[in-house]
mmCIF file as Biopython writes it, N, C-alpha, C and O atoms, coordinates in Angstrom:
data_model
#
loop_
_atom_site.group_PDB
_atom_site.id
_atom_site.type_symbol
_atom_site.label_atom_id
_atom_site.label_alt_id
_atom_site.label_comp_id
_atom_site.label_asym_id
_atom_site.label_entity_id
_atom_site.label_seq_id
_atom_site.pdbx_PDB_ins_code
_atom_site.Cartn_x
_atom_site.Cartn_y
_atom_site.Cartn_z
_atom_site.occupancy
_atom_site.B_iso_or_equiv
_atom_site.auth_seq_id
_atom_site.auth_asym_id
_atom_site.pdbx_PDB_model_num
ATOM 1   N N  . MET A ? 1  ? -137.127 -81.259 -15.117 1.0 0.0 1  A 1 
ATOM 2   C CA . MET A ? 1  ? -136.798 -79.812 -14.522 1.0 0.0 1  A 1 
ATOM 3   C C  . MET A ? 1  ? -135.625 -79.144 -15.381 1.0 0.0 1  A 1 
ATOM 4   O O  . MET A ? 1  ? -134.683 -79.837 -15.764 1.0 0.0 1  A 1 
ATOM 5   N N  . SER A ? 2  ? -135.713 -77.679 -15.694 1.0 0.0 2  A 1 
ATOM 6   C CA . SER A ? 2  ? -134.580 -76.762 -16.248 1.0 0.0 2  A 1 
ATOM 7   C C  . SER A ? 2  ? -133.679 -76.880 -15.192 1.0 0.0 2  A 1 
ATOM 8   O O  . SER A ? 2  ? -133.941 -77.189 -14.030 1.0 0.0 2  A 1 
ATOM 9   N N  . ASP A ? 3  ? -132.404 -76.562 -15.771 1.0 0.0 3  A 1 
ATOM 10  C CA . ASP A ? 3  ? -131.609 -75.830 -14.662 1.0 0.0 3  A 1 
ATOM 11  C C  . ASP A ? 3  ? -130.520 -74.525 -15.801 1.0 0.0 3  A 1 
ATOM 12  O O  . ASP A ? 3  ? -130.555 -74.156 -16.974 1.0 0.0 3  A 1 
ATOM 13  N N  . LEU A ? 4  ? -129.819 -74.277 -14.790 1.0 0.0 4  A 1 
ATOM 14  C CA . LEU A ? 4  ? -128.854 -72.859 -14.989 1.0 0.0 4  A 1 
ATOM 15  C C  . LEU A ? 4  ? -127.880 -73.107 -14.566 1.0 0.0 4  A 1 
ATOM 16  O O  . LEU A ? 4  ? -127.718 -73.075 -13.346 1.0 0.0 4  A 1 
ATOM 17  N N  . ASP A ? 5  ? -126.970 -73.412 -15.341 1.0 0.0 5  A 1 
ATOM 18  C CA . ASP A ? 5  ? -125.480 -73.982 -15.105 1.0 0.0 5  A 1 
ATOM 19  C C  . ASP A ? 5  ? -124.716 -72.595 -15.010 1.0 0.0 5  A 1 
ATOM 20  O O  . ASP A ? 5  ? -124.551 -71.753 -15.893 1.0 0.0 5  A 1 
ATOM 21  N N  . LEU A ? 6  ? -124.306 -72.598 -13.715 1.0 0.0 6  A 1 
ATOM 22  C CA . LEU A ? 6  ? -123.664 -70.557 -13.558 1.0 0.0 6  A 1 
ATOM 23  C C  . LEU A ? 6  ? -122.230 -70.977 -13.152 1.0 0.0 6  A 1 
ATOM 24  O O  . LEU A ? 6  ? -122.158 -72.023 -12.507 1.0 0.0 6  A 1 
ATOM 25  N N  . VAL A ? 7  ? -121.226 -70.407 -13.393 1.0 0.0 7  A 1 
ATOM 26  C CA . VAL A ? 7  ? -119.941 -70.286 -13.280 1.0 0.0 7  A 1 
ATOM 27  C C  . VAL A ? 7  ? -119.479 -68.758 -12.725 1.0 0.0 7  A 1 
ATOM 28  O O  . VAL A ? 7  ? -120.041 -67.735 -13.119 1.0 0.0 7  A 1 
ATOM 29  N N  . ILE A ? 8  ? -118.544 -68.760 -11.903 1.0 0.0 8  A 1 
ATOM 30  C CA . ILE A ? 8  ? -118.253 -67.843 -11.165 1.0 0.0 8  A 1 
ATOM 31  C C  . ILE A ? 8  ? -116.758 -67.843 -11.473 1.0 0.0 8  A 1 
ATOM 32  O O  . ILE A ? 8  ? -116.012 -68.729 -11.056 1.0 0.0 8  A 1 
ATOM 33  N N  . VAL A ? 9  ? -116.355 -66.830 -12.207 1.0 0.0 9  A 1 
ATOM 34  C CA . VAL A ? 9  ? -115.180 -66.134 -13.141 1.0 0.0 9  A 1 
ATOM 35  C C  . VAL A ? 9  ? -114.609 -65.518 -11.884 1.0 0.0 9  A 1 
ATOM 36  O O  . VAL A ? 9  ? -115.550 -65.056 -11.240 1.0 0.0 9  A 1 
ATOM 37  N N  . GLY A ? 10 ? -113.550 -65.335 -11.319 1.0 0.0 10 A 1 
ATOM 38  C CA . GLY A ? 10 ? -113.100 -64.374 -10.643 1.0 0.0 10 A 1 
ATOM 39  C C  . GLY A ? 10 ? -111.381 -64.521 -10.746 1.0 0.0 10 A 1 
ATOM 40  O O  . GLY A ? 10 ? -110.898 -65.506 -11.303 1.0 0.0 10 A 1 
ATOM 41  N N  . LYS A ? 11 ? -110.573 -63.521 -10.195 1.0 0.0 11 A 1 
ATOM 42  C CA . LYS A ? 11 ? -109.047 -63.865 -10.625 1.0 0.0 11 A 1 
ATOM 43  C C  . LYS A ? 11 ? -108.406 -65.184 -9.635  1.0 0.0 11 A 1 
ATOM 44  O O  . LYS A ? 11 ? -107.413 -65.875 -9.865  1.0 0.0 11 A 1 
ATOM 45  N N  . GLU A ? 12 ? -109.061 -65.228 -8.832  1.0 0.0 12 A 1 
ATOM 46  C CA . GLU A ? 12 ? -108.555 -66.842 -7.701  1.0 0.0 12 A 1 
ATOM 47  C C  . GLU A ? 12 ? -109.792 -67.361 -7.388  1.0 0.0 12 A 1 
ATOM 48  O O  . GLU A ? 12 ? -110.851 -66.761 -7.577  1.0 0.0 12 A 1 
ATOM 49  N N  . LYS A ? 13 ? -109.659 -68.716 -6.805  1.0 0.0 13 A 1 
ATOM 50  C CA . LYS A ? 13 ? -110.579 -68.970 -6.211  1.0 0.0 13 A 1 
ATOM 51  C C  . LYS A ? 13 ? -111.624 -68.918 -5.319  1.0 0.0 13 A 1 
ATOM 52  O O  . LYS A ? 13 ? -111.279 -69.158 -4.162  1.0 0.0 13 A 1 
ATOM 53  N N  . MET A ? 14 ? -112.788 -68.682 -5.484  1.0 0.0 14 A 1 
ATOM 54  C CA . MET A ? 14 ? -113.827 -68.134 -4.656  1.0 0.0 14 A 1 
ATOM 55  C C  . MET A ? 14 ? -113.536 -69.228 -2.892  1.0 0.0 14 A 1 
ATOM 56  O O  . MET A ? 14 ? -113.324 -70.419 -2.664  1.0 0.0 14 A 1 
ATOM 57  N N  . PRO A ? 15 ? -113.674 -68.117 -2.124  1.0 0.0 15 A 1 
ATOM 58  C CA . PRO A ? 15 ? -113.368 -68.856 -0.450  1.0 0.0 15 A 1 
ATOM 59  C C  . PRO A ? 15 ? -114.445 -69.952 -0.215  1.0 0.0 15 A 1 
ATOM 60  O O  . PRO A ? 15 ? -115.670 -69.845 -0.263  1.0 0.0 15 A 1 
ATOM 61  N N  . ILE A ? 16 ? -113.908 -70.698 -0.031  1.0 0.0 16 A 1 
ATOM 62  C CA . ILE A ? 16 ? -114.591 -72.062 -0.025  1.0 0.0 16 A 1 
ATOM 63  C C  . ILE A ? 16 ? -116.575 -71.721 0.982   1.0 0.0 16 A 1 
ATOM 64  O O  . ILE A ? 16 ? -117.710 -72.043 0.631   1.0 0.0 16 A 1 
ATOM 65  N N  . ASN A ? 17 ? -116.195 -71.171 1.891   1.0 0.0 17 A 1 
ATOM 66  C CA . ASN A ? 17 ? -117.581 -70.472 2.936   1.0 0.0 17 A 1 
ATOM 67  C C  . ASN A ? 17 ? -118.316 -69.931 2.239   1.0 0.0 17 A 1 
ATOM 68  O O  . ASN A ? 17 ? -119.541 -69.942 2.359   1.0 0.0 17 A 1 
ATOM 69  N N  . GLU A ? 18 ? -117.395 -69.113 1.015   1.0 0.0 18 A 1 
ATOM 70  C CA . GLU A ? 18 ? -118.668 -68.246 0.214   1.0 0.0 18 A 1 
ATOM 71  C C  . GLU A ? 18 ? -119.158 -69.212 -0.624  1.0 0.0 18 A 1 
ATOM 72  O O  . GLU A ? 18 ? -120.350 -69.499 -0.524  1.0 0.0 18 A 1 
ATOM 73  N N  . TYR A ? 19 ? -118.408 -69.819 -1.503  1.0 0.0 19 A 1 
ATOM 74  C CA . TYR A ? 19 ? -118.907 -70.599 -2.623  1.0 0.0 19 A 1 
ATOM 75  C C  . TYR A ? 19 ? -120.112 -71.400 -2.221  1.0 0.0 19 A 1 
ATOM 76  O O  . TYR A ? 19 ? -121.148 -71.432 -2.883  1.0 0.0 19 A 1 
ATOM 77  N N  . TYR A ? 20 ? -119.854 -72.239 -0.757  1.0 0.0 20 A 1 
ATOM 78  C CA . TYR A ? 20 ? -120.981 -72.792 -0.328  1.0 0.0 20 A 1 
ATOM 79  C C  . TYR A ? 20 ? -122.116 -72.465 -0.035  1.0 0.0 20 A 1 
ATOM 80  O O  . TYR A ? 20 ? -123.149 -73.134 -0.067  1.0 0.0 20 A 1 
ATOM 81  N N  . ALA A ? 21 ? -121.864 -70.904 0.403   1.0 0.0 21 A 1 
ATOM 82  C CA . ALA A ? 21 ? -122.811 -69.874 1.060   1.0 0.0 21 A 1 
ATOM 83  C C  . ALA A ? 21 ? -123.951 -69.872 0.279   1.0 0.0 21 A 1 
ATOM 84  O O  . ALA A ? 21 ? -125.093 -70.194 0.610   1.0 0.0 21 A 1 
ATOM 85  N N  . LEU A ? 22 ? -123.526 -69.467 -0.827  1.0 0.0 22 A 1 
ATOM 86  C CA . LEU A ? 22 ? -124.308 -69.205 -2.054  1.0 0.0 22 A 1 
ATOM 87  C C  . LEU A ? 22 ? -124.874 -70.139 -2.869  1.0 0.0 22 A 1 
ATOM 88  O O  . LEU A ? 22 ? -125.803 -69.994 -3.664  1.0 0.0 22 A 1 
ATOM 89  N N  . LYS A ? 23 ? -124.193 -71.175 -2.587  1.0 0.0 23 A 1 
ATOM 90  C CA . LYS A ? 23 ? -124.766 -72.608 -3.096  1.0 0.0 23 A 1 
ATOM 91  C C  . LYS A ? 23 ? -125.834 -72.993 -2.877  1.0 0.0 23 A 1 
ATOM 92  O O  . LYS A ? 23 ? -126.718 -73.271 -3.687  1.0 0.0 23 A 1 
ATOM 93  N N  . ASP A ? 24 ? -125.853 -73.066 -1.262  1.0 0.0 24 A 1 
ATOM 94  C CA . ASP A ? 24 ? -127.061 -72.996 -0.051  1.0 0.0 24 A 1 
ATOM 95  C C  . ASP A ? 24 ? -128.060 -72.350 -0.983  1.0 0.0 24 A 1 
ATOM 96  O O  . ASP A ? 24 ? -128.807 -73.062 -1.653  1.0 0.0 24 A 1 
ATOM 97  N N  . ALA A ? 25 ? -128.126 -70.474 -1.085  1.0 0.0 25 A 1 
ATOM 98  C CA . ALA A ? 25 ? -128.746 -69.960 -1.451  1.0 0.0 25 A 1 
ATOM 99  C C  . ALA A ? 25 ? -129.315 -70.379 -2.719  1.0 0.0 25 A 1 
ATOM 100 O O  . ALA A ? 25 ? -130.532 -70.197 -2.718  1.0 0.0 25 A 1 
ATOM 101 N N  . PHE A ? 26 ? -128.986 -70.748 -3.525  1.0 0.0 26 A 1 
ATOM 102 C CA . PHE A ? 26 ? -129.156 -71.125 -4.672  1.0 0.0 26 A 1 
ATOM 103 C C  . PHE A ? 26 ? -130.464 -72.230 -4.597  1.0 0.0 26 A 1 
ATOM 104 O O  . PHE A ? 26 ? -131.575 -72.069 -5.101  1.0 0.0 26 A 1 
ATOM 105 N N  . GLU A ? 27 ? -129.961 -73.432 -3.787  1.0 0.0 27 A 1 
ATOM 106 C CA . GLU A ? 27 ? -130.458 -74.438 -3.626  1.0 0.0 27 A 1 
ATOM 107 C C  . GLU A ? 27 ? -131.993 -74.233 -2.732  1.0 0.0 27 A 1 
ATOM 108 O O  . GLU A ? 27 ? -133.033 -74.857 -2.946  1.0 0.0 27 A 1 
ATOM 109 N N  . TYR A ? 28 ? -131.844 -73.547 -2.059  1.0 0.0 28 A 1 
ATOM 110 C CA . TYR A ? 28 ? -132.962 -72.991 -0.861  1.0 0.0 28 A 1 
ATOM 111 C C  . TYR A ? 28 ? -133.667 -72.110 -1.550  1.0 0.0 28 A 1 
ATOM 112 O O  . TYR A ? 28 ? -134.774 -71.751 -1.149  1.0 0.0 28 A 1 
ATOM 113 N N  . SER A ? 29 ? -133.066 -71.593 -2.799  1.0 0.0 29 A 1 
ATOM 114 C CA . SER A ? 29 ? -134.322 -70.446 -3.539  1.0 0.0 29 A 1 
ATOM 115 C C  . SER A ? 29 ? -135.751 -70.894 -3.800  1.0 0.0 29 A 1 
ATOM 116 O O  . SER A ? 29 ? -136.057 -72.084 -3.736  1.0 0.0 29 A 1 
ATOM 117 N N  . GLU A ? 30 ? -136.674 -69.882 -4.111  1.0 0.0 30 A 1 
ATOM 118 C CA . GLU A ? 30 ? -137.780 -70.148 -4.532  1.0 0.0 30 A 1 
ATOM 119 C C  . GLU A ? 30 ? -137.892 -70.210 -6.156  1.0 0.0 30 A 1 
ATOM 120 O O  . GLU A ? 30 ? -138.905 -70.169 -6.854  1.0 0.0 30 A 1 
ATOM 121 N N  . LEU A ? 31 ? -136.574 -70.318 -6.517  1.0 0.0 31 A 1 
ATOM 122 C CA . LEU A ? 31 ? -136.674 -70.065 -8.433  1.0 0.0 31 A 1 
ATOM 123 C C  . LEU A ? 31 ? -137.183 -70.968 -8.910  1.0 0.0 31 A 1 
ATOM 124 O O  . LEU A ? 31 ? -137.323 -71.930 -8.156  1.0 0.0 31 A 1 
ATOM 125 N N  . PRO A ? 32 ? -137.602 -71.087 -10.079 1.0 0.0 32 A 1 
ATOM 126 C CA . PRO A ? 32 ? -138.675 -72.285 -10.841 1.0 0.0 32 A 1 
ATOM 127 C C  . PRO A ? 32 ? -137.497 -73.488 -11.565 1.0 0.0 32 A 1 
ATOM 128 O O  . PRO A ? 32 ? -137.743 -74.451 -12.291 1.0 0.0 32 A 1 
ATOM 129 N N  . PHE A ? 33 ? -136.196 -72.995 -11.046 1.0 0.0 33 A 1 
ATOM 130 C CA . PHE A ? 33 ? -135.557 -74.357 -12.059 1.0 0.0 33 A 1 
ATOM 131 C C  . PHE A ? 33 ? -134.192 -73.998 -11.060 1.0 0.0 33 A 1 
ATOM 132 O O  . PHE A ? 33 ? -133.980 -72.979 -10.402 1.0 0.0 33 A 1 
ATOM 133 N N  . ARG A ? 34 ? -133.223 -75.436 -11.235 1.0 0.0 34 A 1 
ATOM 134 C CA . ARG A ? 34 ? -132.556 -75.550 -10.362 1.0 0.0 34 A 1 
ATOM 135 C C  . ARG A ? 34 ? -131.069 -75.071 -10.681 1.0 0.0 34 A 1 
ATOM 136 O O  . ARG A ? 34 ? -130.665 -75.389 -11.800 1.0 0.0 34 A 1 
ATOM 137 N N  . VAL A ? 35 ? -130.354 -74.485 -10.015 1.0 0.0 35 A 1 
ATOM 138 C CA . VAL A ? 35 ? -129.122 -73.538 -10.483 1.0 0.0 35 A 1 
ATOM 139 C C  . VAL A ? 35 ? -128.052 -74.658 -10.064 1.0 0.0 35 A 1 
ATOM 140 O O  . VAL A ? 35 ? -128.046 -75.256 -8.988  1.0 0.0 35 A 1 
ATOM 141 N N  . ASP A ? 36 ? -126.958 -74.862 -11.348 1.0 0.0 36 A 1 
ATOM 142 C CA . ASP A ? 36 ? -125.605 -75.356 -10.889 1.0 0.0 36 A 1 
ATOM 143 C C  . ASP A ? 36 ? -124.248 -74.581 -10.769 1.0 0.0 36 A 1 
ATOM 144 O O  . ASP A ? 36 ? -123.556 -74.102 -11.667 1.0 0.0 36 A 1 
ATOM 145 N N  . LEU A ? 37 ? -124.074 -74.589 -9.532  1.0 0.0 37 A 1 
ATOM 146 C CA . LEU A ? 37 ? -122.851 -73.355 -9.015  1.0 0.0 37 A 1 
ATOM 147 C C  . LEU A ? 37 ? -121.457 -74.022 -9.364  1.0 0.0 37 A 1 
ATOM 148 O O  . LEU A ? 37 ? -121.126 -75.190 -9.161  1.0 0.0 37 A 1 
ATOM 149 N N  . LEU A ? 38 ? -120.903 -73.254 -9.797  1.0 0.0 38 A 1 
ATOM 150 C CA . LEU A ? 38 ? -119.142 -73.743 -10.384 1.0 0.0 38 A 1 
ATOM 151 C C  . LEU A ? 38 ? -118.488 -72.687 -10.278 1.0 0.0 38 A 1 
ATOM 152 O O  . LEU A ? 38 ? -118.883 -71.542 -10.495 1.0 0.0 38 A 1 
ATOM 153 N N  . ASP A ? 39 ? -117.589 -72.993 -9.981  1.0 0.0 39 A 1 
ATOM 154 C CA . ASP A ? 39 ? -115.901 -72.031 -9.199  1.0 0.0 39 A 1 
ATOM 155 C C  . ASP A ? 39 ? -115.238 -72.319 -10.525 1.0 0.0 39 A 1 
ATOM 156 O O  . ASP A ? 39 ? -114.940 -73.469 -10.848 1.0 0.0 39 A 1 
ATOM 157 N N  . TRP A ? 40 ? -115.017 -71.314 -11.258 1.0 0.0 40 A 1 
ATOM 158 C CA . TRP A ? 40 ? -114.171 -71.189 -12.651 1.0 0.0 40 A 1 
ATOM 159 C C  . TRP A ? 40 ? -112.417 -72.138 -12.048 1.0 0.0 40 A 1 
ATOM 160 O O  . TRP A ? 40 ? -111.929 -72.943 -12.840 1.0 0.0 40 A 1 
ATOM 161 N N  . HIS A ? 41 ? -111.938 -71.969 -11.123 1.0 0.0 41 A 1 
ATOM 162 C CA . HIS A ? 41 ? -110.442 -72.206 -10.533 1.0 0.0 41 A 1 
ATOM 163 C C  . HIS A ? 41 ? -110.981 -73.363 -10.380 1.0 0.0 41 A 1 
ATOM 164 O O  . HIS A ? 41 ? -110.326 -74.021 -11.188 1.0 0.0 41 A 1 
ATOM 165 N N  . ARG A ? 42 ? -111.959 -74.313 -9.755  1.0 0.0 42 A 1 
ATOM 166 C CA . ARG A ? 42 ? -112.117 -75.491 -9.203  1.0 0.0 42 A 1 
ATOM 167 C C  . ARG A ? 42 ? -112.761 -76.872 -10.256 1.0 0.0 42 A 1 
ATOM 168 O O  . ARG A ? 42 ? -113.102 -78.029 -10.009 1.0 0.0 42 A 1 
ATOM 169 N N  . ILE A ? 43 ? -112.711 -76.155 -11.319 1.0 0.0 43 A 1 
ATOM 170 C CA . ILE A ? 43 ? -112.991 -76.924 -12.506 1.0 0.0 43 A 1 
ATOM 171 C C  . ILE A ? 43 ? -112.173 -77.095 -13.306 1.0 0.0 43 A 1 
ATOM 172 O O  . ILE A ? 43 ? -111.385 -76.170 -13.502 1.0 0.0 43 A 1 
ATOM 173 N N  . SER A ? 44 ? -111.985 -78.847 -14.394 1.0 0.0 44 A 1 
ATOM 174 C CA . SER A ? 44 ? -110.813 -78.782 -15.002 1.0 0.0 44 A 1 
ATOM 175 C C  . SER A ? 44 ? -110.332 -78.345 -16.124 1.0 0.0 44 A 1 
ATOM 176 O O  . SER A ? 44 ? -111.258 -77.994 -16.855 1.0 0.0 44 A 1 
ATOM 177 N N  . LYS A ? 45 ? -109.271 -78.198 -16.618 1.0 0.0 45 A 1 
ATOM 178 C CA . LYS A ? 45 ? -108.741 -76.966 -17.936 1.0 0.0 45 A 1 
ATOM 179 C C  . LYS A ? 45 ? -110.075 -77.987 -19.025 1.0 0.0 45 A 1 
ATOM 180 O O  . LYS A ? 45 ? -110.791 -77.424 -19.853 1.0 0.0 45 A 1 
ATOM 181 N N  . GLY A ? 46 ? -110.104 -78.867 -18.861 1.0 0.0 46 A 1 
ATOM 182 C CA . GLY A ? 46 ? -110.790 -79.651 -20.234 1.0 0.0 46 A 1 
ATOM 183 C C  . GLY A ? 46 ? -112.627 -78.741 -20.059 1.0 0.0 46 A 1 
ATOM 184 O O  . GLY A ? 46 ? -113.098 -78.085 -20.987 1.0 0.0 46 A 1 
ATOM 185 N N  . PHE A ? 47 ? -113.252 -78.911 -18.895 1.0 0.0 47 A 1 
ATOM 186 C CA . PHE A ? 47 ? -114.337 -78.663 -18.864 1.0 0.0 47 A 1 
ATOM 187 C C  . PHE A ? 47 ? -114.260 -76.936 -19.001 1.0 0.0 47 A 1 
ATOM 188 O O  . PHE A ? 47 ? -115.341 -76.375 -19.184 1.0 0.0 47 A 1 
ATOM 189 N N  . GLN A ? 48 ? -113.208 -76.209 -18.931 1.0 0.0 48 A 1 
ATOM 190 C CA . GLN A ? 48 ? -113.132 -74.561 -19.010 1.0 0.0 48 A 1 
ATOM 191 C C  . GLN A ? 48 ? -113.158 -74.472 -20.465 1.0 0.0 48 A 1 
ATOM 192 O O  . GLN A ? 48 ? -113.650 -73.556 -21.123 1.0 0.0 48 A 1 
ATOM 193 N N  . LYS A ? 49 ? -112.362 -75.904 -21.056 1.0 0.0 49 A 1 
ATOM 194 C CA . LYS A ? 49 ? -112.592 -75.725 -22.806 1.0 0.0 49 A 1 
ATOM 195 C C  . LYS A ? 49 ? -113.817 -75.503 -23.012 1.0 0.0 49 A 1 
ATOM 196 O O  . LYS A ? 49 ? -114.105 -74.440 -23.562 1.0 0.0 49 A 1 
ATOM 197 N N  . LEU A ? 50 ? -114.714 -76.286 -22.694 1.0 0.0 50 A 1 
ATOM 198 C CA . LEU A ? 50 ? -116.023 -76.555 -23.355 1.0 0.0 50 A 1 
ATOM 199 C C  . LEU A ? 50 ? -117.172 -75.566 -22.970 1.0 0.0 50 A 1 
ATOM 200 O O  . LEU A ? 50 ? -118.203 -75.323 -23.597 1.0 0.0 50 A 1 
ATOM 201 N N  . ILE A ? 51 ? -116.698 -75.019 -21.687 1.0 0.0 51 A 1 
ATOM 202 C CA . ILE A ? 51 ? -118.137 -73.822 -21.387 1.0 0.0 51 A 1 
ATOM 203 C C  . ILE A ? 51 ? -117.300 -72.292 -22.373 1.0 0.0 51 A 1 
ATOM 204 O O  . ILE A ? 51 ? -118.014 -71.305 -22.546 1.0 0.0 51 A 1 
ATOM 205 N N  . LEU A ? 52 ? -115.935 -72.272 -22.886 1.0 0.0 52 A 1 
ATOM 206 C CA . LEU A ? 52 ? -115.561 -70.927 -23.277 1.0 0.0 52 A 1 
ATOM 207 C C  . LEU A ? 52 ? -116.155 -71.137 -24.863 1.0 0.0 52 A 1 
ATOM 208 O O  . LEU A ? 52 ? -116.521 -70.079 -25.375 1.0 0.0 52 A 1 
ATOM 209 N N  . LYS A ? 53 ? -116.289 -72.253 -25.641 1.0 0.0 53 A 1 
ATOM 210 C CA . LYS A ? 53 ? -116.963 -72.684 -26.757 1.0 0.0 53 A 1 
ATOM 211 C C  . LYS A ? 53 ? -118.589 -72.393 -26.547 1.0 0.0 53 A 1 
ATOM 212 O O  . LYS A ? 53 ? -119.248 -72.671 -27.549 1.0 0.0 53 A 1 
ATOM 213 N N  . ASN A ? 54 ? -119.223 -71.964 -25.602 1.0 0.0 54 A 1 
ATOM 214 C CA . ASN A ? 54 ? -120.388 -71.821 -25.721 1.0 0.0 54 A 1 
ATOM 215 C C  . ASN A ? 54 ? -120.589 -71.519 -24.372 1.0 0.0 54 A 1 
ATOM 216 O O  . ASN A ? 54 ? -120.180 -72.340 -23.551 1.0 0.0 54 A 1 
ATOM 217 N N  . TYR A ? 55 ? -121.123 -70.531 -23.995 1.0 0.0 55 A 1 
ATOM 218 C CA . TYR A ? 55 ? -121.482 -69.316 -22.727 1.0 0.0 55 A 1 
ATOM 219 C C  . TYR A ? 55 ? -122.006 -68.348 -23.295 1.0 0.0 55 A 1 
ATOM 220 O O  . TYR A ? 55 ? -121.961 -67.921 -24.449 1.0 0.0 55 A 1 
ATOM 221 N N  . VAL A ? 56 ? -122.535 -68.020 -22.334 1.0 0.0 56 A 1 
ATOM 222 C CA . VAL A ? 56 ? -123.227 -66.453 -22.012 1.0 0.0 56 A 1 
ATOM 223 C C  . VAL A ? 56 ? -122.828 -65.477 -20.490 1.0 0.0 56 A 1 
ATOM 224 O O  . VAL A ? 56 ? -123.193 -65.665 -19.329 1.0 0.0 56 A 1 
ATOM 225 N N  . PRO A ? 57 ? -121.720 -64.143 -21.234 1.0 0.0 57 A 1 
ATOM 226 C CA . PRO A ? 57 ? -121.657 -63.818 -19.739 1.0 0.0 57 A 1 
ATOM 227 C C  . PRO A ? 57 ? -122.907 -62.829 -19.507 1.0 0.0 57 A 1 
ATOM 228 O O  . PRO A ? 57 ? -123.652 -62.229 -20.282 1.0 0.0 57 A 1 
ATOM 229 N N  . LEU A ? 58 ? -122.783 -62.946 -17.652 1.0 0.0 58 A 1 
ATOM 230 C CA . LEU A ? 58 ? -124.176 -62.065 -17.323 1.0 0.0 58 A 1 
ATOM 231 C C  . LEU A ? 58 ? -123.577 -61.011 -16.893 1.0 0.0 58 A 1 
ATOM 232 O O  . LEU A ? 58 ? -124.276 -60.035 -17.164 1.0 0.0 58 A 1 
ATOM 233 N N  . VAL A ? 59 ? -122.525 -60.685 -16.297 1.0 0.0 59 A 1 
ATOM 234 C CA . VAL A ? 59 ? -121.792 -59.450 -16.129 1.0 0.0 59 A 1 
ATOM 235 C C  . VAL A ? 59 ? -119.853 -59.509 -16.605 1.0 0.0 59 A 1 
ATOM 236 O O  . VAL A ? 59 ? -118.990 -60.335 -16.310 1.0 0.0 59 A 1 
ATOM 237 N N  . ASP A ? 60 ? -119.807 -58.575 -17.210 1.0 0.0 60 A 1 
ATOM 238 C CA . ASP A ? 60 ? -118.590 -58.048 -17.546 1.0 0.0 60 A 1 
ATOM 239 C C  . ASP A ? 60 ? -117.415 -57.643 -16.645 1.0 0.0 60 A 1 
ATOM 240 O O  . ASP A ? 60 ? -116.388 -57.181 -17.142 1.0 0.0 60 A 1 
#
């Protein structure tokens, strides 16, 4: 199954209750693919560097 890796980039960490609500909404949606949701401020600097090499912004 295909998936979409979606990283939320904000000025600070997303409130944890909002993060899990959004994560649950994607999990229980009827989208024909899985969505892996990440909060930019909760991932390692190494993973951030990897993302910056090859990403497509959805909203500026």
